[in-house]
Each structure stands twice: as C-alpha cells, then as structure tokens.
Amino acid sequence: MLDDQDDIHPLFHGAPKSTEFRKLRKRLVQQVREATETYGMIRPGDRWLVCLSGGKDSYTLLAILHELKWRGLLPVDLLACNLDQGQPGFPATVLPEFLTRMGVPHRIEYQDTYSVVVDKIPQGRTYCSLCSRLRRGNLYRVAREEGCTAVVLGHHRDDILETFFMNLFHGGRLASMPPKLVNEDGDLTLLRPLALVAEADCEKFARAMNYPVIPCDLCGSQDGLQRVQVKGILDEWERRTPGRRNIMFRALMNVRPSHLADPALFDFANLWPDAGTPDPDNLSEIPNLR
C-alpha cells in the first residue's frame, strides 16, 4: 500500500522509490501510530490544529498525520496553521503556496510577536522563552476560533530527551515535554505525535521529499547555550553507543517511583517489612497518589 502511486496523499507525490526511503516512511508511520495509541491521543471526530513552522519536524508531522488520515487510521479533522511572528526575512509566501498546492486545509495567522520580544528582552539574551510563550498563547486562541480540540506540535524524541536533561542538570527536577497534556484552562489538549521519532529521521524525510524548509534562526537568537550543551552531550553518547537515545527515551516510559526519592510519589514513611506495606511498583496502592 505504501508504494502505490494512486492512493497516496499529495504530500507524498514525488517520493523517492528507494528501499531506504520506503523503510524510513514505514518507520515514521508506525512510530506516530504507536504514539497516538500509547498515549490515547485520538478521539474520533475531534479537530486538530497542526502547527507548522516550516521546519523539517513540522513538515514530517504534517505529512505523516495526513498519511494516517488518508488510510483511515486517524479519524480526526486536520487544520494546518502557521503563525507568522514577524521575524525579519521570514518568507511569508512559502507555506501558504505549499499548503495550497498540496490541497491541505490551512490558516496563516500573522501576529508581530517578534517586536514585543525584542522590546522586552535585553540585548544579548535569548528570545526563545518569551517567544514560545507568546506563540503558544496565539496558537491556543486560533485553535479556539477554529473549533479545534487539540493543538498538535512537532516536538520529537530528541526534543523530549534534551528537555529532560535540561531539567535534570539545571532545573533540579525530573520532567520533560509530555506526549499529551491538557492546557491550564482545561479546554485544549496539547499533543506531540512525533514523541517516538528521532530527529535524524525527520531530517532525512524532509530532505528526501524536498520540502521547502525554512531556517529556524531568522530572529538571530539561538535556543540558549544550555540546550546546545545538552544536545552536544547526547550526540557524543549516541556516537559512542548507537541507540543510546532510544534506550534513554524508553526509560522515561518505565518509571519506578519506589526506586527514586520523591516522597510525594511513594509512601516511604509507611514502608516497613510487614504484610501491609505497599507494592513498590503498584501506584494504585499508594494512598497519597491521586
């Protein structure tokens, strides 16, 4: 089915016929499907706002979601959305022309958050934190206006791992980007269907499809030295031990509170060698977990 030219979405027209690409495409479809099923992302009839930055990750997200929908495996309505934040040099016509040519329903939203960020952030400091908060707020607003139930982002496995280690090294907590989250107002779900996908696969896919990738550094501000350092550490570990990233991500899916040190997650105070002690790996028996 994946190789039939007559039944694929236009986003896949012109796809390479090589065995390598077919394996890559199949892997991406399987991993996104696994993530949506594992984390219960799909409610039939929902409407998803698929956020498209123009980077390799969001193009991959858009294509694979449409592939799943095209094959009847994603019973939701998809609306692509790009938020043009007024960054100098942003090629404003690239995404609307691409989406129109691909027959993808979309909305292009212009909000000059760049000027706000430049005004508020001292020179020499990274813009990314404030920029992302403003972007998120505008995307939530657009989702509500469009009747969407979920905001869908292109964060992949490596983004999640990097955030975990940034919190570990610099934040003093074990936390990362969850694959699924309800916003503070409780009216929208935030989804990351690429949670199991490697960044390298996104890059290979977008390059092979020759999608019009837009650089992520148009604002002149990089994502902070801390993330660059963490990414370098993970790259070195992966170089020395291929597959290390995947093992570490699987660890995030295999948490044992009784073998950590957070008394809010495990009732250490009542842990004694008698028949009434809680099962260390059964969270349902821990009285202070709700």
Short mmCIF file of C-alpha atoms in Angstrom, two decimals:
data_model
loop_
_atom_site.label_atom_id
_atom_site.label_comp_id
_atom_site.label_asym_id
_atom_site.label_seq_id
_atom_site.Cartn_x
_atom_site.Cartn_y
_atom_site.Cartn_z
CA MET A 1 0.00 0.00 0.00
CA LEU A 2 2.71 2.49 0.86
CA ASP A 3 4.19 2.25 -2.60
CA ASP A 4 1.03 2.65 -4.71
CA GLN A 5 1.07 5.99 -6.51
CA ASP A 6 -2.72 6.11 -6.87
CA ASP A 7 -3.66 6.06 -3.21
CA ILE A 8 -1.15 8.37 -1.51
CA HIS A 9 -1.75 11.88 -0.27
CA PRO A 10 -0.33 14.70 -2.43
CA LEU A 11 2.19 15.40 0.33
CA PHE A 12 3.90 12.19 -0.81
CA HIS A 13 3.82 12.84 -4.55
CA GLY A 14 7.32 12.52 -5.95
CA ALA A 15 8.55 10.43 -3.03
CA PRO A 16 11.80 8.56 -3.71
CA LYS A 17 11.33 4.95 -4.76
CA SER A 18 14.42 3.70 -2.95
CA THR A 19 14.16 0.88 -0.44
CA GLU A 20 15.82 3.11 2.15
CA PHE A 21 13.14 5.78 1.85
CA ARG A 22 10.32 3.24 1.92
CA LYS A 23 11.70 1.83 5.17
CA LEU A 24 12.02 5.34 6.61
CA ARG A 25 8.46 6.22 5.67
CA LYS A 26 7.11 2.99 7.10
CA ARG A 27 9.03 3.53 10.34
CA LEU A 28 7.67 7.06 10.73
CA VAL A 29 4.09 5.93 10.13
CA GLN A 30 4.47 3.10 12.65
CA GLN A 31 6.07 5.31 15.31
CA VAL A 32 3.46 8.06 15.03
CA ARG A 33 0.68 5.50 15.12
CA GLU A 34 2.26 3.88 18.20
CA ALA A 35 2.48 7.25 19.96
CA THR A 36 -1.15 8.15 19.22
CA GLU A 37 -2.31 4.77 20.51
CA THR A 38 0.01 4.53 23.53
CA TYR A 39 -0.93 7.97 24.84
CA GLY A 40 -4.60 7.90 23.84
CA MET A 41 -4.38 10.93 21.57
CA ILE A 42 -7.27 10.13 19.25
CA ARG A 43 -10.95 10.84 19.84
CA PRO A 44 -12.89 10.24 16.61
CA GLY A 45 -14.48 13.42 15.32
CA ASP A 46 -12.02 15.80 17.02
CA ARG A 47 -10.43 18.67 15.11
CA TRP A 48 -6.66 19.13 15.36
CA LEU A 49 -4.72 22.35 14.81
CA VAL A 50 -1.43 21.09 13.34
CA CYS A 51 1.21 23.73 13.97
CA LEU A 52 3.54 24.22 11.03
CA SER A 53 6.71 26.29 11.44
CA GLY A 54 8.22 25.37 8.11
CA GLY A 55 11.00 23.35 9.73
CA LYS A 56 11.83 19.72 8.98
CA ASP A 57 9.99 18.42 12.04
CA SER A 58 6.67 20.11 11.35
CA TYR A 59 6.72 19.08 7.68
CA THR A 60 7.28 15.47 8.78
CA LEU A 61 4.45 15.75 11.30
CA LEU A 62 2.06 17.17 8.71
CA ALA A 63 2.85 14.51 6.12
CA ILE A 64 2.62 11.51 8.44
CA LEU A 65 -0.65 12.68 10.02
CA HIS A 66 -2.16 13.11 6.56
CA GLU A 67 -0.83 9.69 5.61
CA LEU A 68 -2.59 8.12 8.59
CA LYS A 69 -5.78 10.05 7.87
CA TRP A 70 -5.58 9.13 4.17
CA ARG A 71 -5.51 5.45 5.18
CA GLY A 72 -8.41 5.74 7.62
CA LEU A 73 -6.24 5.37 10.71
CA LEU A 74 -6.70 8.90 12.07
CA PRO A 75 -10.43 9.76 12.28
CA VAL A 76 -9.97 13.46 13.08
CA ASP A 77 -10.14 16.67 11.08
CA LEU A 78 -6.75 18.31 10.40
CA LEU A 79 -6.16 22.04 10.01
CA ALA A 80 -2.60 23.18 9.39
CA CYS A 81 -1.63 26.51 10.92
CA ASN A 82 1.41 28.72 10.57
CA LEU A 83 1.93 31.63 12.93
CA ASP A 84 3.95 34.32 11.18
CA GLN A 85 5.58 36.15 14.10
CA GLY A 86 7.00 39.00 12.08
CA GLN A 87 10.61 37.78 12.08
CA PRO A 88 12.79 39.78 9.67
CA GLY A 89 13.30 37.90 6.44
CA PHE A 90 10.58 35.33 7.04
CA PRO A 91 9.44 34.07 3.60
CA ALA A 92 5.73 34.66 4.13
CA THR A 93 4.59 33.14 0.83
CA VAL A 94 6.37 29.77 1.12
CA LEU A 95 3.95 27.95 3.42
CA PRO A 96 0.62 29.20 2.02
CA GLU A 97 1.76 28.38 -1.51
CA PHE A 98 2.96 24.93 -0.46
CA LEU A 99 -0.18 24.09 1.52
CA THR A 100 -2.46 25.28 -1.27
CA ARG A 101 -0.54 23.23 -3.82
CA MET A 102 -0.79 20.14 -1.59
CA GLY A 103 -4.51 20.63 -1.01
CA VAL A 104 -4.04 20.91 2.75
CA PRO A 105 -6.67 22.95 4.66
CA HIS A 106 -4.80 25.69 6.49
CA ARG A 107 -4.81 29.04 8.24
CA ILE A 108 -1.98 31.54 8.16
CA GLU A 109 -2.02 33.84 11.18
CA TYR A 110 0.09 36.99 11.39
CA GLN A 111 0.99 38.35 14.83
CA ASP A 112 4.09 40.52 15.26
CA THR A 113 5.33 38.95 18.48
CA TYR A 114 8.91 39.48 17.32
CA SER A 115 8.72 43.22 18.04
CA VAL A 116 7.33 42.52 21.50
CA VAL A 117 10.15 40.08 22.28
CA VAL A 118 12.88 42.45 21.03
CA ASP A 119 11.40 45.22 23.16
CA LYS A 120 11.19 43.11 26.34
CA ILE A 121 14.38 41.01 26.20
CA PRO A 122 17.73 42.73 26.89
CA GLN A 123 20.26 42.66 24.07
CA GLY A 124 22.40 39.54 24.14
CA ARG A 125 19.79 37.38 25.89
CA THR A 126 17.96 34.56 24.11
CA TYR A 127 14.47 35.33 22.84
CA CYS A 128 13.22 31.76 22.88
CA SER A 129 11.40 31.56 26.23
CA LEU A 130 9.19 34.64 25.78
CA CYS A 131 8.79 33.98 22.07
CA SER A 132 7.48 30.46 22.72
CA ARG A 133 5.01 31.68 25.38
CA LEU A 134 3.59 34.29 23.02
CA ARG A 135 3.43 31.77 20.21
CA ARG A 136 1.63 29.23 22.40
CA GLY A 137 -0.94 31.80 23.51
CA ASN A 138 -1.73 32.79 19.94
CA LEU A 139 -1.99 29.16 18.81
CA TYR A 140 -4.43 28.43 21.64
CA ARG A 141 -6.52 31.40 20.53
CA VAL A 142 -6.53 30.25 16.91
CA ALA A 143 -7.48 26.73 17.98
CA ARG A 144 -10.50 28.05 19.86
CA GLU A 145 -11.52 30.27 16.97
CA GLU A 146 -11.33 27.31 14.58
CA GLY A 147 -13.22 24.93 16.85
CA CYS A 148 -10.19 22.71 17.39
CA THR A 149 -9.94 20.41 20.37
CA ALA A 150 -6.18 19.84 20.19
CA VAL A 151 -3.03 21.79 19.38
CA VAL A 152 -0.51 19.45 17.73
CA LEU A 153 3.21 20.22 17.88
CA GLY A 154 6.23 18.79 16.06
CA HIS A 155 8.47 18.05 19.05
CA HIS A 156 10.27 14.75 18.51
CA ARG A 157 12.05 12.21 20.73
CA ASP A 158 15.30 14.21 20.83
CA ASP A 159 13.50 17.41 21.89
CA ILE A 160 11.89 15.49 24.75
CA LEU A 161 15.20 13.99 25.86
CA GLU A 162 17.03 17.31 25.69
CA THR A 163 14.34 18.95 27.81
CA PHE A 164 14.56 16.12 30.35
CA PHE A 165 18.31 16.59 30.77
CA MET A 166 17.99 20.38 30.89
CA ASN A 167 15.57 19.99 33.78
CA LEU A 168 17.87 17.42 35.40
CA PHE A 169 21.06 19.46 35.06
CA HIS A 170 19.70 22.99 35.50
CA GLY A 171 16.17 22.76 36.96
CA GLY A 172 16.61 20.22 39.74
CA ARG A 173 13.61 18.14 38.68
CA LEU A 174 12.72 15.08 36.65
CA ALA A 175 10.41 16.46 33.96
CA SER A 176 10.19 16.83 30.22
CA MET A 177 7.71 17.53 27.41
CA PRO A 178 4.84 15.06 27.82
CA PRO A 179 3.40 13.48 24.66
CA LYS A 180 -0.07 14.58 25.81
CA LEU A 181 -1.08 17.46 28.08
CA VAL A 182 -4.23 19.41 28.93
CA ASN A 183 -3.72 23.19 28.97
CA GLU A 184 -4.18 25.25 32.13
CA ASP A 185 -7.66 26.39 31.10
CA GLY A 186 -8.69 22.78 30.63
CA ASP A 187 -10.26 23.27 27.20
CA LEU A 188 -7.49 22.12 24.84
CA THR A 189 -5.22 19.12 24.57
CA LEU A 190 -1.57 19.54 23.57
CA LEU A 191 -0.30 16.61 21.52
CA ARG A 192 3.17 15.54 20.34
CA PRO A 193 2.66 12.63 17.90
CA LEU A 194 6.38 12.62 16.97
CA ALA A 195 7.32 11.66 20.55
CA LEU A 196 8.88 8.36 19.44
CA VAL A 197 10.50 9.74 16.27
CA ALA A 198 14.23 10.51 16.01
CA GLU A 199 15.26 13.97 14.84
CA ALA A 200 17.60 12.39 12.27
CA ASP A 201 14.64 10.64 10.66
CA CYS A 202 12.71 13.91 10.38
CA GLU A 203 15.71 15.48 8.66
CA LYS A 204 16.13 12.55 6.25
CA PHE A 205 12.44 12.54 5.40
CA ALA A 206 12.06 16.28 4.79
CA ARG A 207 15.24 16.37 2.72
CA ALA A 208 14.19 13.36 0.62
CA MET A 209 10.78 14.93 -0.05
CA ASN A 210 12.43 18.25 -0.94
CA TYR A 211 10.01 20.20 1.23
CA PRO A 212 10.69 23.98 1.32
CA VAL A 213 12.31 24.06 4.78
CA ILE A 214 12.51 27.50 6.40
CA PRO A 215 15.52 28.18 8.70
CA CYS A 216 14.73 28.33 12.42
CA ASP A 217 17.21 31.11 13.22
CA LEU A 218 15.70 34.02 11.31
CA CYS A 219 15.29 36.01 14.53
CA GLY A 220 19.04 35.87 15.13
CA SER A 221 18.57 34.19 18.53
CA GLN A 222 19.52 30.60 19.15
CA ASP A 223 17.83 28.33 21.70
CA GLY A 224 20.22 29.06 24.52
CA LEU A 225 23.62 27.69 25.46
CA GLN A 226 22.18 25.13 27.90
CA ARG A 227 20.23 23.27 25.22
CA VAL A 228 23.19 23.39 22.84
CA GLN A 229 25.40 21.84 25.52
CA VAL A 230 22.88 19.12 26.32
CA LYS A 231 22.45 18.31 22.64
CA GLY A 232 26.23 18.01 22.33
CA ILE A 233 26.36 15.58 25.26
CA LEU A 234 23.61 13.41 23.77
CA ASP A 235 25.29 13.49 20.34
CA GLU A 236 28.54 12.26 21.89
CA TRP A 237 26.80 9.47 23.81
CA GLU A 238 24.99 8.40 20.66
CA ARG A 239 28.22 8.45 18.68
CA ARG A 240 29.95 6.22 21.23
CA THR A 241 26.97 3.92 21.76
CA PRO A 242 24.50 3.93 18.85
CA GLY A 243 20.95 3.52 20.09
CA ARG A 244 21.60 5.25 23.42
CA ARG A 245 18.98 7.93 22.80
CA ASN A 246 16.27 5.35 22.22
CA ILE A 247 17.21 3.48 25.40
CA MET A 248 17.08 6.70 27.42
CA PHE A 249 13.69 7.61 26.00
CA ARG A 250 12.33 4.17 26.85
CA ALA A 251 13.48 4.84 30.42
CA LEU A 252 11.06 7.78 30.51
CA MET A 253 8.32 5.24 29.76
CA ASN A 254 9.45 2.87 32.54
CA VAL A 255 9.42 4.89 35.77
CA ARG A 256 9.62 3.24 39.21
CA PRO A 257 8.77 5.77 41.94
CA SER A 258 9.84 3.36 44.69
CA HIS A 259 13.38 3.48 43.30
CA LEU A 260 13.61 7.26 43.24
CA ALA A 261 13.41 9.69 46.17
CA ASP A 262 10.21 11.73 45.90
CA PRO A 263 8.01 11.19 48.99
CA ALA A 264 5.07 12.70 47.10
CA LEU A 265 5.21 9.83 44.62
CA PHE A 266 5.89 6.95 47.01
CA ASP A 267 4.85 6.42 50.64
CA PHE A 268 8.33 5.82 52.07
CA ALA A 269 7.17 6.73 55.60
CA ASN A 270 4.88 3.68 55.75
CA LEU A 271 7.26 1.29 54.04
CA TRP A 272 8.11 -1.43 56.56
CA PRO A 273 8.79 -5.20 56.34
CA ASP A 274 5.28 -6.41 57.11
CA ALA A 275 2.32 -7.64 55.09
CA GLY A 276 0.69 -4.24 54.96
CA THR A 277 3.37 -2.39 53.03
CA PRO A 278 2.54 -1.15 49.53
CA ASP A 279 3.76 -2.94 46.43
CA PRO A 280 6.75 -0.80 45.30
CA ASP A 281 5.66 -0.99 41.67
CA ASN A 282 1.90 -0.63 42.13
CA LEU A 283 0.99 3.07 42.16
CA SER A 284 -2.67 2.30 42.89
CA GLU A 285 -1.73 1.12 46.40
CA ILE A 286 -0.03 4.39 47.34
CA PRO A 287 -2.55 6.38 49.40
CA ASN A 288 -1.24 9.87 48.65
CA LEU A 289 -1.32 9.47 44.87
CA ARG A 290 -4.48 10.79 43.29
#
